[in-house]
Amino acid sequence: MQLFIEKDYSAMSKKAAQIFAEKIRQKSDLVLGLATGSTPIGTYKELIRMNREENLDFSKVVTFNLDEYYGLTPDNPQSYNYFMFENLFNHVNIQKENVHIPDGRASDIENYCKEYDNQIEKYGGIDLQLLGIGVNGHIGFNEPAEELIVGTHLTDLTEDTIKANSRFFDSADQVPTKAITMGIGSIMKAKKIMLLASGKGKAEIMAKLLNNNLVTTTNPASLLMLHQDVTIIMDEEAASQLKNL
Ligand code: GLP
Protein backbone atom coordinates (compact mmCIF):
# COMPACT_ATOMS: atom_id res chain seq x y z
CA MET A 1 0.00 0.00 0.00
CA GLN A 2 1.15 3.49 -0.83
CA LEU A 3 0.01 6.31 1.45
CA PHE A 4 0.10 10.00 0.64
CA ILE A 5 -0.97 12.60 3.19
CA GLU A 6 -1.52 15.95 1.51
CA LYS A 7 -2.06 19.29 3.18
CA ASP A 8 -5.66 19.85 2.17
CA TYR A 9 -8.47 18.88 -0.20
CA SER A 10 -6.98 20.79 -3.10
CA ALA A 11 -3.55 19.14 -2.75
CA MET A 12 -5.17 15.72 -2.39
CA SER A 13 -7.20 16.30 -5.56
CA LYS A 14 -4.14 17.43 -7.53
CA LYS A 15 -2.13 14.41 -6.43
CA ALA A 16 -4.94 12.07 -7.46
CA ALA A 17 -5.40 13.77 -10.83
CA GLN A 18 -1.66 13.60 -11.48
CA ILE A 19 -1.67 9.82 -11.05
CA PHE A 20 -4.74 9.54 -13.30
CA ALA A 21 -3.09 11.70 -15.96
CA GLU A 22 0.12 9.66 -15.89
CA LYS A 23 -1.84 6.46 -16.42
CA ILE A 24 -3.92 7.94 -19.25
CA ARG A 25 -0.76 9.20 -20.95
CA GLN A 26 0.82 5.75 -20.68
CA LYS A 27 -2.26 3.95 -22.06
CA SER A 28 -4.70 6.03 -24.09
CA ASP A 29 -7.48 3.42 -23.89
CA LEU A 30 -7.25 3.14 -20.12
CA VAL A 31 -10.26 1.58 -18.38
CA LEU A 32 -11.21 3.71 -15.39
CA GLY A 33 -13.49 2.84 -12.50
CA LEU A 34 -15.07 6.06 -11.26
CA ALA A 35 -16.78 7.20 -8.10
CA THR A 36 -19.25 9.88 -7.06
CA GLY A 37 -19.71 11.78 -3.80
CA SER A 38 -18.13 15.07 -2.82
CA THR A 39 -14.60 13.65 -2.47
CA PRO A 40 -13.68 13.13 -6.16
CA ILE A 41 -15.12 16.44 -7.43
CA GLY A 42 -11.77 18.26 -7.05
CA THR A 43 -9.95 15.46 -8.87
CA TYR A 44 -12.44 15.68 -11.74
CA LYS A 45 -12.00 19.48 -11.86
CA GLU A 46 -8.26 19.07 -12.15
CA LEU A 47 -8.66 16.43 -14.88
CA ILE A 48 -10.93 18.84 -16.80
CA ARG A 49 -8.25 21.52 -16.49
CA MET A 50 -5.59 19.10 -17.75
CA ASN A 51 -7.85 18.14 -20.67
CA ARG A 52 -8.21 21.81 -21.64
CA GLU A 53 -4.75 23.13 -20.88
CA GLU A 54 -2.42 20.16 -21.10
CA ASN A 55 -3.94 18.05 -23.88
CA LEU A 56 -4.90 15.21 -21.59
CA ASP A 57 -6.83 13.10 -24.07
CA PHE A 58 -9.96 11.16 -23.04
CA SER A 59 -10.99 10.16 -26.56
CA LYS A 60 -10.16 6.48 -26.06
CA VAL A 61 -10.67 6.28 -22.30
CA VAL A 62 -13.36 3.85 -21.13
CA THR A 63 -15.16 4.32 -17.80
CA PHE A 64 -17.28 2.22 -15.49
CA ASN A 65 -18.97 3.85 -12.53
CA LEU A 66 -19.26 2.14 -9.19
CA ASP A 67 -22.88 2.67 -8.38
CA GLU A 68 -26.25 4.31 -8.94
CA TYR A 69 -29.34 4.88 -6.84
CA TYR A 70 -32.04 2.40 -7.74
CA GLY A 71 -35.17 4.03 -9.10
CA LEU A 72 -33.58 7.31 -10.21
CA THR A 73 -33.58 8.11 -13.92
CA PRO A 74 -30.31 9.40 -15.46
CA ASP A 75 -31.83 12.86 -15.94
CA ASN A 76 -32.63 13.17 -12.22
CA PRO A 77 -30.17 15.74 -10.78
CA GLN A 78 -29.61 13.49 -7.72
CA SER A 79 -28.64 10.51 -9.85
CA TYR A 80 -25.04 9.48 -10.20
CA ASN A 81 -25.48 9.49 -14.00
CA TYR A 82 -26.33 13.19 -13.82
CA PHE A 83 -23.47 13.83 -11.38
CA MET A 84 -20.87 12.26 -13.67
CA PHE A 85 -21.92 14.25 -16.74
CA GLU A 86 -22.10 17.48 -14.72
CA ASN A 87 -18.78 17.02 -12.96
CA LEU A 88 -16.66 15.35 -15.63
CA PHE A 89 -18.00 13.87 -18.86
CA ASN A 90 -19.62 17.02 -20.27
CA HIS A 91 -16.31 18.86 -19.93
CA VAL A 92 -13.77 16.45 -21.46
CA ASN A 93 -13.47 14.78 -24.87
CA ILE A 94 -14.72 11.38 -23.73
CA GLN A 95 -16.92 9.41 -26.14
CA LYS A 96 -20.36 8.80 -24.68
CA GLU A 97 -20.31 5.18 -25.88
CA ASN A 98 -17.25 4.57 -23.69
CA VAL A 99 -19.11 5.68 -20.55
CA HIS A 100 -20.80 3.01 -18.41
CA ILE A 101 -22.89 3.85 -15.36
CA PRO A 102 -25.39 1.45 -13.77
CA ASP A 103 -28.92 2.31 -14.87
CA GLY A 104 -31.27 2.99 -11.96
CA ARG A 105 -34.19 1.94 -14.17
CA ALA A 106 -32.84 -1.57 -14.87
CA SER A 107 -35.59 -4.18 -14.56
CA ASP A 108 -34.18 -7.70 -14.93
CA ILE A 109 -31.74 -6.75 -12.22
CA GLU A 110 -29.90 -10.05 -11.86
CA ASN A 111 -29.04 -10.24 -15.56
CA TYR A 112 -28.38 -6.52 -15.74
CA CYS A 113 -25.77 -6.76 -12.98
CA LYS A 114 -24.15 -9.85 -14.47
CA GLU A 115 -23.91 -8.05 -17.80
CA TYR A 116 -22.29 -5.00 -16.13
CA ASP A 117 -19.49 -7.22 -14.77
CA ASN A 118 -19.21 -8.98 -18.17
CA GLN A 119 -18.77 -5.64 -19.89
CA ILE A 120 -15.91 -4.75 -17.55
CA GLU A 121 -14.26 -8.09 -18.40
CA LYS A 122 -14.84 -7.49 -22.10
CA TYR A 123 -12.75 -4.33 -21.90
CA GLY A 124 -9.98 -6.29 -20.17
CA GLY A 125 -10.85 -5.24 -16.61
CA ILE A 126 -10.47 -1.94 -14.79
CA ASP A 127 -6.96 -0.48 -14.91
CA LEU A 128 -7.48 2.15 -12.24
CA GLN A 129 -10.38 2.26 -9.80
CA LEU A 130 -11.10 5.47 -7.91
CA LEU A 131 -12.87 5.15 -4.56
CA GLY A 132 -14.21 7.40 -1.85
CA ILE A 133 -15.14 5.97 1.53
CA GLY A 134 -18.37 6.18 3.48
CA VAL A 135 -18.24 7.18 7.17
CA ASN A 136 -19.16 3.56 7.93
CA GLY A 137 -16.39 2.16 5.69
CA HIS A 138 -18.57 1.46 2.66
CA ILE A 139 -16.96 1.49 -0.76
CA GLY A 140 -19.29 1.98 -3.69
CA PHE A 141 -22.44 0.96 -1.87
CA ASN A 142 -20.95 -2.17 -0.31
CA GLU A 143 -22.28 -1.58 3.18
CA PRO A 144 -20.87 -3.14 6.38
CA ALA A 145 -22.38 -6.61 6.79
CA GLU A 146 -21.61 -10.14 7.90
CA GLU A 147 -21.27 -11.16 4.27
CA LEU A 148 -20.33 -9.09 1.24
CA ILE A 149 -21.48 -9.79 -2.31
CA VAL A 150 -18.77 -10.42 -4.89
CA GLY A 151 -20.32 -9.13 -8.12
CA THR A 152 -22.42 -6.13 -9.11
CA HIS A 153 -25.78 -6.30 -7.34
CA LEU A 154 -28.79 -4.44 -5.96
CA THR A 155 -28.35 -3.54 -2.30
CA ASP A 156 -30.22 -1.91 0.56
CA LEU A 157 -28.64 1.25 1.92
CA THR A 158 -28.01 1.47 5.66
CA GLU A 159 -29.55 4.16 7.86
CA ASP A 160 -26.06 5.70 8.28
CA THR A 161 -25.64 6.05 4.54
CA ILE A 162 -29.14 7.41 3.97
CA LYS A 163 -28.46 9.99 6.69
CA ALA A 164 -25.02 10.91 5.33
CA ASN A 165 -26.28 11.22 1.75
CA SER A 166 -29.43 13.15 2.67
CA ARG A 167 -27.34 16.34 2.41
CA PHE A 168 -27.69 16.08 -1.36
CA PHE A 169 -31.50 15.75 -1.16
CA ASP A 170 -34.24 17.99 0.27
CA SER A 171 -34.87 15.52 3.09
CA ALA A 172 -33.78 12.03 4.25
CA ASP A 173 -37.05 10.46 3.09
CA GLN A 174 -36.19 11.41 -0.49
CA VAL A 175 -32.96 9.38 -0.47
CA PRO A 176 -33.52 6.11 -2.35
CA THR A 177 -33.27 3.09 -0.06
CA LYS A 178 -31.62 0.85 -2.65
CA ALA A 179 -28.74 1.12 -5.08
CA ILE A 180 -26.97 -0.87 -7.77
CA THR A 181 -23.31 -1.22 -6.86
CA MET A 182 -20.27 -3.00 -8.14
CA GLY A 183 -19.52 -5.80 -5.69
CA ILE A 184 -16.45 -6.10 -3.55
CA GLY A 185 -15.04 -8.61 -6.07
CA SER A 186 -15.70 -6.30 -9.03
CA ILE A 187 -13.70 -3.64 -7.17
CA MET A 188 -10.88 -5.93 -6.01
CA LYS A 189 -10.32 -7.16 -9.59
CA ALA A 190 -9.14 -3.68 -10.61
CA LYS A 191 -5.42 -3.65 -11.42
CA LYS A 192 -4.84 -0.52 -9.35
CA ILE A 193 -7.07 1.07 -6.71
CA MET A 194 -6.93 4.65 -5.47
CA LEU A 195 -8.85 5.57 -2.32
CA LEU A 196 -9.39 9.23 -1.44
CA ALA A 197 -10.42 10.60 1.95
CA SER A 198 -10.82 14.21 2.97
CA GLY A 199 -11.95 16.14 6.02
CA LYS A 200 -12.43 15.54 9.75
CA GLY A 201 -15.56 13.52 9.10
CA LYS A 202 -13.41 10.75 7.62
CA ALA A 203 -10.73 10.77 10.38
CA GLU A 204 -12.38 8.07 12.49
CA ILE A 205 -12.97 5.58 9.67
CA MET A 206 -9.48 6.15 8.26
CA ALA A 207 -8.00 5.49 11.70
CA LYS A 208 -10.05 2.31 11.95
CA LEU A 209 -8.79 1.30 8.52
CA LEU A 210 -5.11 2.10 8.99
CA ASN A 211 -4.42 1.79 12.73
CA ASN A 212 -5.73 -1.74 13.08
CA ASN A 213 -3.99 -4.43 11.11
CA LEU A 214 -7.17 -6.32 10.35
CA VAL A 215 -9.71 -7.12 7.71
CA THR A 216 -13.44 -7.34 8.36
CA THR A 217 -16.61 -7.25 6.27
CA THR A 218 -18.03 -4.83 8.86
CA ASN A 219 -15.56 -2.30 7.44
CA PRO A 220 -15.70 -3.12 3.71
CA ALA A 221 -12.81 -0.76 2.89
CA SER A 222 -10.52 -2.92 5.05
CA LEU A 223 -10.64 -5.62 2.35
CA LEU A 224 -8.59 -3.27 0.19
CA MET A 225 -5.64 -4.11 2.44
CA LEU A 226 -5.55 -7.47 0.63
CA HIS A 227 -5.08 -5.81 -2.77
CA GLN A 228 -1.55 -5.66 -4.16
CA ASP A 229 -1.70 -2.16 -5.63
CA VAL A 230 -3.64 0.31 -3.47
CA THR A 231 -2.80 3.98 -3.20
CA ILE A 232 -4.49 5.97 -0.43
CA ILE A 233 -4.44 9.75 -0.73
CA MET A 234 -5.86 11.72 2.15
CA ASP A 235 -5.65 15.21 3.53
CA GLU A 236 -4.28 16.14 6.94
CA GLU A 237 -7.74 16.36 8.50
CA ALA A 238 -8.67 12.86 7.39
CA ALA A 239 -5.27 11.65 8.68
CA SER A 240 -5.59 13.40 12.05
CA GLN A 241 -6.31 10.22 14.04
CA LEU A 242 -3.65 8.00 12.46
CA LYS A 243 -1.01 6.51 14.75
CA ASN A 244 2.62 5.67 13.95
CA LEU A 245 3.10 8.02 11.07
C1 GLP B 1 -21.58 7.54 -1.45
C2 GLP B 1 -21.01 6.76 -2.63
C3 GLP B 1 -19.59 6.32 -2.38
C4 GLP B 1 -18.81 7.47 -1.80
C5 GLP B 1 -19.34 7.82 -0.44
C6 GLP B 1 -18.62 8.98 0.22
O1 GLP B 1 -22.46 6.84 -0.65
N1 GLP B 1 -21.79 5.61 -2.99
O2 GLP B 1 -19.03 5.86 -3.60
O3 GLP B 1 -17.46 7.11 -1.68
O4 GLP B 1 -20.70 8.16 -0.56
O5 GLP B 1 -19.11 10.20 -0.19
P1 GLP B 1 -18.41 11.58 0.03
O6 GLP B 1 -17.24 11.60 -0.89
O7 GLP B 1 -19.43 12.60 -0.34
O8 GLP B 1 -18.01 11.63 1.46
Tab-separated table of N, CA, C and O in Angstrom, residues 39-86:
chain	number	residue	atom	x	y	z
A	39	THR	N	-16.065	13.807	-2.491
A	39	THR	CA	-14.602	13.652	-2.471
A	39	THR	C	-13.941	13.765	-3.845
A	39	THR	O	-12.951	14.488	-3.977
A	40	PRO	N	-14.422	13.080	-4.889
A	40	PRO	CA	-13.679	13.133	-6.157
A	40	PRO	C	-13.914	14.376	-7.009
A	40	PRO	O	-13.261	14.530	-8.047
A	41	ILE	N	-14.787	15.286	-6.578
A	41	ILE	CA	-15.116	16.443	-7.427
A	41	ILE	C	-13.865	17.260	-7.786
A	41	ILE	O	-13.663	17.650	-8.932
A	42	GLY	N	-12.993	17.486	-6.809
A	42	GLY	CA	-11.767	18.260	-7.048
A	42	GLY	C	-10.834	17.557	-8.027
A	42	GLY	O	-10.176	18.209	-8.851
A	43	THR	N	-10.781	16.245	-7.941
A	43	THR	CA	-9.951	15.461	-8.872
A	43	THR	C	-10.504	15.617	-10.285
A	43	THR	O	-9.751	15.826	-11.249
A	44	TYR	N	-11.822	15.529	-10.414
A	44	TYR	CA	-12.444	15.681	-11.737
A	44	TYR	C	-12.192	17.089	-12.291
A	44	TYR	O	-11.897	17.251	-13.474
A	45	LYS	N	-12.262	18.101	-11.418
A	45	LYS	CA	-12.004	19.482	-11.860
A	45	LYS	C	-10.594	19.601	-12.421
A	45	LYS	O	-10.368	20.241	-13.453
A	46	GLU	N	-9.659	18.995	-11.731
A	46	GLU	CA	-8.261	19.072	-12.152
A	46	GLU	C	-8.062	18.296	-13.473
A	46	GLU	O	-7.309	18.732	-14.345
A	47	LEU	N	-8.755	17.187	-13.619
A	47	LEU	CA	-8.656	16.428	-14.880
A	47	LEU	C	-9.241	17.243	-16.043
A	47	LEU	O	-8.713	17.221	-17.157
A	48	ILE	N	-10.325	17.975	-15.770
A	48	ILE	CA	-10.932	18.838	-16.796
A	48	ILE	C	-9.927	19.920	-17.205
A	48	ILE	O	-9.723	20.198	-18.387
A	49	ARG	N	-9.263	20.490	-16.197
A	49	ARG	CA	-8.251	21.518	-16.490
A	49	ARG	C	-7.132	20.928	-17.357
A	49	ARG	O	-6.692	21.534	-18.331
A	50	MET	N	-6.683	19.741	-16.997
A	50	MET	CA	-5.593	19.100	-17.753
A	50	MET	C	-6.034	18.778	-19.182
A	50	MET	O	-5.240	18.853	-20.111
A	51	ASN	N	-7.314	18.415	-19.336
A	51	ASN	CA	-7.851	18.144	-20.671
A	51	ASN	C	-7.805	19.413	-21.517
A	51	ASN	O	-7.410	19.394	-22.685
A	52	ARG	N	-8.161	20.534	-20.899
A	52	ARG	CA	-8.208	21.809	-21.636
A	52	ARG	C	-6.837	22.409	-21.873
A	52	ARG	O	-6.545	22.895	-22.956
A	53	GLU	N	-6.005	22.368	-20.815
A	53	GLU	CA	-4.750	23.128	-20.880
A	53	GLU	C	-3.533	22.285	-21.186
A	53	GLU	O	-2.511	22.797	-21.594
A	54	GLU	N	-3.627	20.978	-20.956
A	54	GLU	CA	-2.423	20.158	-21.102
A	54	GLU	C	-2.644	18.973	-22.038
A	54	GLU	O	-1.928	17.973	-21.955
A	55	ASN	N	-3.665	19.085	-22.875
A	55	ASN	CA	-3.940	18.046	-23.878
A	55	ASN	C	-4.114	16.638	-23.305
A	55	ASN	O	-3.750	15.671	-23.952
A	56	LEU	N	-4.628	16.547	-22.115
A	56	LEU	CA	-4.903	15.208	-21.590
A	56	LEU	C	-6.107	14.661	-22.365
A	56	LEU	O	-7.192	15.229	-22.319
A	57	ASP	N	-5.865	13.566	-23.073
A	57	ASP	CA	-6.831	13.097	-24.068
A	57	ASP	C	-7.707	11.958	-23.530
A	57	ASP	O	-7.211	10.899	-23.142
A	58	PHE	N	-9.011	12.174	-23.520
A	58	PHE	CA	-9.957	11.161	-23.036
A	58	PHE	C	-10.647	10.433	-24.190
A	58	PHE	O	-11.567	9.650	-23.955
A	59	SER	N	-10.206	10.657	-25.430
A	59	SER	CA	-10.993	10.159	-26.562
A	59	SER	C	-11.080	8.632	-26.621
A	59	SER	O	-12.018	8.085	-27.173
A	60	LYS	N	-10.102	7.948	-26.032
A	60	LYS	CA	-10.159	6.478	-26.061
A	60	LYS	C	-10.407	5.883	-24.675
A	60	LYS	O	-10.483	4.667	-24.522
A	61	VAL	N	-10.494	6.754	-23.679
A	61	VAL	CA	-10.670	6.275	-22.300
A	61	VAL	C	-12.065	5.655	-22.138
A	61	VAL	O	-13.048	6.150	-22.689
A	62	VAL	N	-12.098	4.550	-21.406
A	62	VAL	CA	-13.363	3.853	-21.128
A	62	VAL	C	-13.622	3.966	-19.628
A	62	VAL	O	-12.683	3.877	-18.831
A	63	THR	N	-14.876	4.201	-19.240
A	63	THR	CA	-15.161	4.324	-17.804
A	63	THR	C	-16.317	3.424	-17.370
A	63	THR	O	-17.255	3.175	-18.136
A	64	PHE	N	-16.200	2.961	-16.146
A	64	PHE	CA	-17.284	2.223	-15.487
A	64	PHE	C	-17.501	2.854	-14.127
A	64	PHE	O	-16.560	2.968	-13.337
A	65	ASN	N	-18.705	3.287	-13.856
A	65	ASN	CA	-18.970	3.846	-12.526
A	65	ASN	C	-19.330	2.768	-11.524
A	65	ASN	O	-19.868	1.721	-11.884
A	66	LEU	N	-19.042	3.086	-10.289
A	66	LEU	CA	-19.256	2.140	-9.193
A	66	LEU	C	-20.709	1.832	-8.910
A	66	LEU	O	-21.064	0.705	-8.593
A	67	ASP	N	-21.548	2.880	-8.950
A	67	ASP	CA	-22.879	2.672	-8.385
A	67	ASP	C	-23.894	3.688	-8.894
A	67	ASP	O	-23.543	4.683	-9.532
A	68	GLU	N	-25.141	3.403	-8.598
A	68	GLU	CA	-26.247	4.308	-8.942
A	68	GLU	C	-27.423	4.010	-8.019
A	68	GLU	O	-27.672	2.854	-7.655
A	69	TYR	N	-28.121	5.065	-7.625
A	69	TYR	CA	-29.344	4.879	-6.837
A	69	TYR	C	-30.378	4.137	-7.667
A	69	TYR	O	-30.596	4.475	-8.838
A	70	TYR	N	-31.016	3.168	-7.039
A	70	TYR	CA	-32.038	2.396	-7.740
A	70	TYR	C	-33.339	3.195	-7.765
A	70	TYR	O	-33.784	3.704	-6.736
A	71	GLY	N	-33.901	3.313	-8.971
A	71	GLY	CA	-35.174	4.026	-9.099
A	71	GLY	C	-34.998	5.442	-9.628
A	71	GLY	O	-35.975	6.076	-9.990
A	72	LEU	N	-33.773	5.954	-9.659
A	72	LEU	CA	-33.582	7.307	-10.208
A	72	LEU	C	-33.242	7.214	-11.700
A	72	LEU	O	-32.432	6.385	-12.110
A	73	THR	N	-33.870	8.083	-12.484
A	73	THR	CA	-33.578	8.112	-13.921
A	73	THR	C	-32.309	8.949	-14.134
A	73	THR	O	-31.992	9.822	-13.321
A	74	PRO	N	-31.581	8.690	-15.244
A	74	PRO	CA	-30.311	9.397	-15.461
A	74	PRO	C	-30.465	10.920	-15.518
A	74	PRO	O	-29.504	11.636	-15.257
A	75	ASP	N	-31.673	11.399	-15.857
A	75	ASP	CA	-31.834	12.861	-15.936
A	75	ASP	C	-32.226	13.473	-14.579
A	75	ASP	O	-32.386	14.688	-14.465
A	76	ASN	N	-32.339	12.647	-13.554
A	76	ASN	CA	-32.631	13.172	-12.216
A	76	ASN	C	-31.350	13.800	-11.648
A	76	ASN	O	-30.318	13.132	-11.564
A	77	PRO	N	-31.394	15.065	-11.257
A	77	PRO	CA	-30.172	15.741	-10.776
A	77	PRO	C	-29.508	15.060	-9.576
A	77	PRO	O	-28.341	15.307	-9.314
A	78	GLN	N	-30.243	14.211	-8.853
A	78	GLN	CA	-29.613	13.493	-7.724
A	78	GLN	C	-28.968	12.188	-8.160
A	78	GLN	O	-28.336	11.514	-7.347
A	79	SER	N	-29.186	11.808	-9.430
A	79	SER	CA	-28.642	10.511	-9.855
A	79	SER	C	-27.145	10.617	-10.086
A	79	SER	O	-26.612	11.697	-10.346
A	80	TYR	N	-26.484	9.489	-9.982
A	80	TYR	CA	-25.041	9.478	-10.199
A	80	TYR	C	-24.710	9.634	-11.684
A	80	TYR	O	-23.627	10.097	-12.034
A	81	ASN	N	-25.659	9.236	-12.557
A	81	ASN	CA	-25.485	9.490	-13.999
A	81	ASN	C	-25.356	10.993	-14.219
A	81	ASN	O	-24.432	11.464	-14.863
A	82	TYR	N	-26.300	11.728	-13.665
A	82	TYR	CA	-26.329	13.186	-13.824
A	82	TYR	C	-25.044	13.795	-13.255
A	82	TYR	O	-24.393	14.637	-13.878
A	83	PHE	N	-24.680	13.343	-12.063
A	83	PHE	CA	-23.470	13.828	-11.385
A	83	PHE	C	-22.236	13.681	-12.276
A	83	PHE	O	-21.428	14.607	-12.413
A	84	MET	N	-22.093	12.516	-12.889
A	84	MET	CA	-20.872	12.256	-13.674
A	84	MET	C	-20.790	13.143	-14.915
A	84	MET	O	-19.713	13.605	-15.272
A	85	PHE	N	-21.947	13.381	-15.552
A	85	PHE	CA	-21.918	14.251	-16.742
A	85	PHE	C	-21.658	15.693	-16.330
A	85	PHE	O	-20.887	16.403	-16.966
A	86	GLU	N	-22.294	16.113	-15.220
A	86	GLU	CA	-22.104	17.482	-14.722
A	86	GLU	C	-20.664	17.751	-14.290
A	86	GLU	O	-20.116	18.803	-14.543
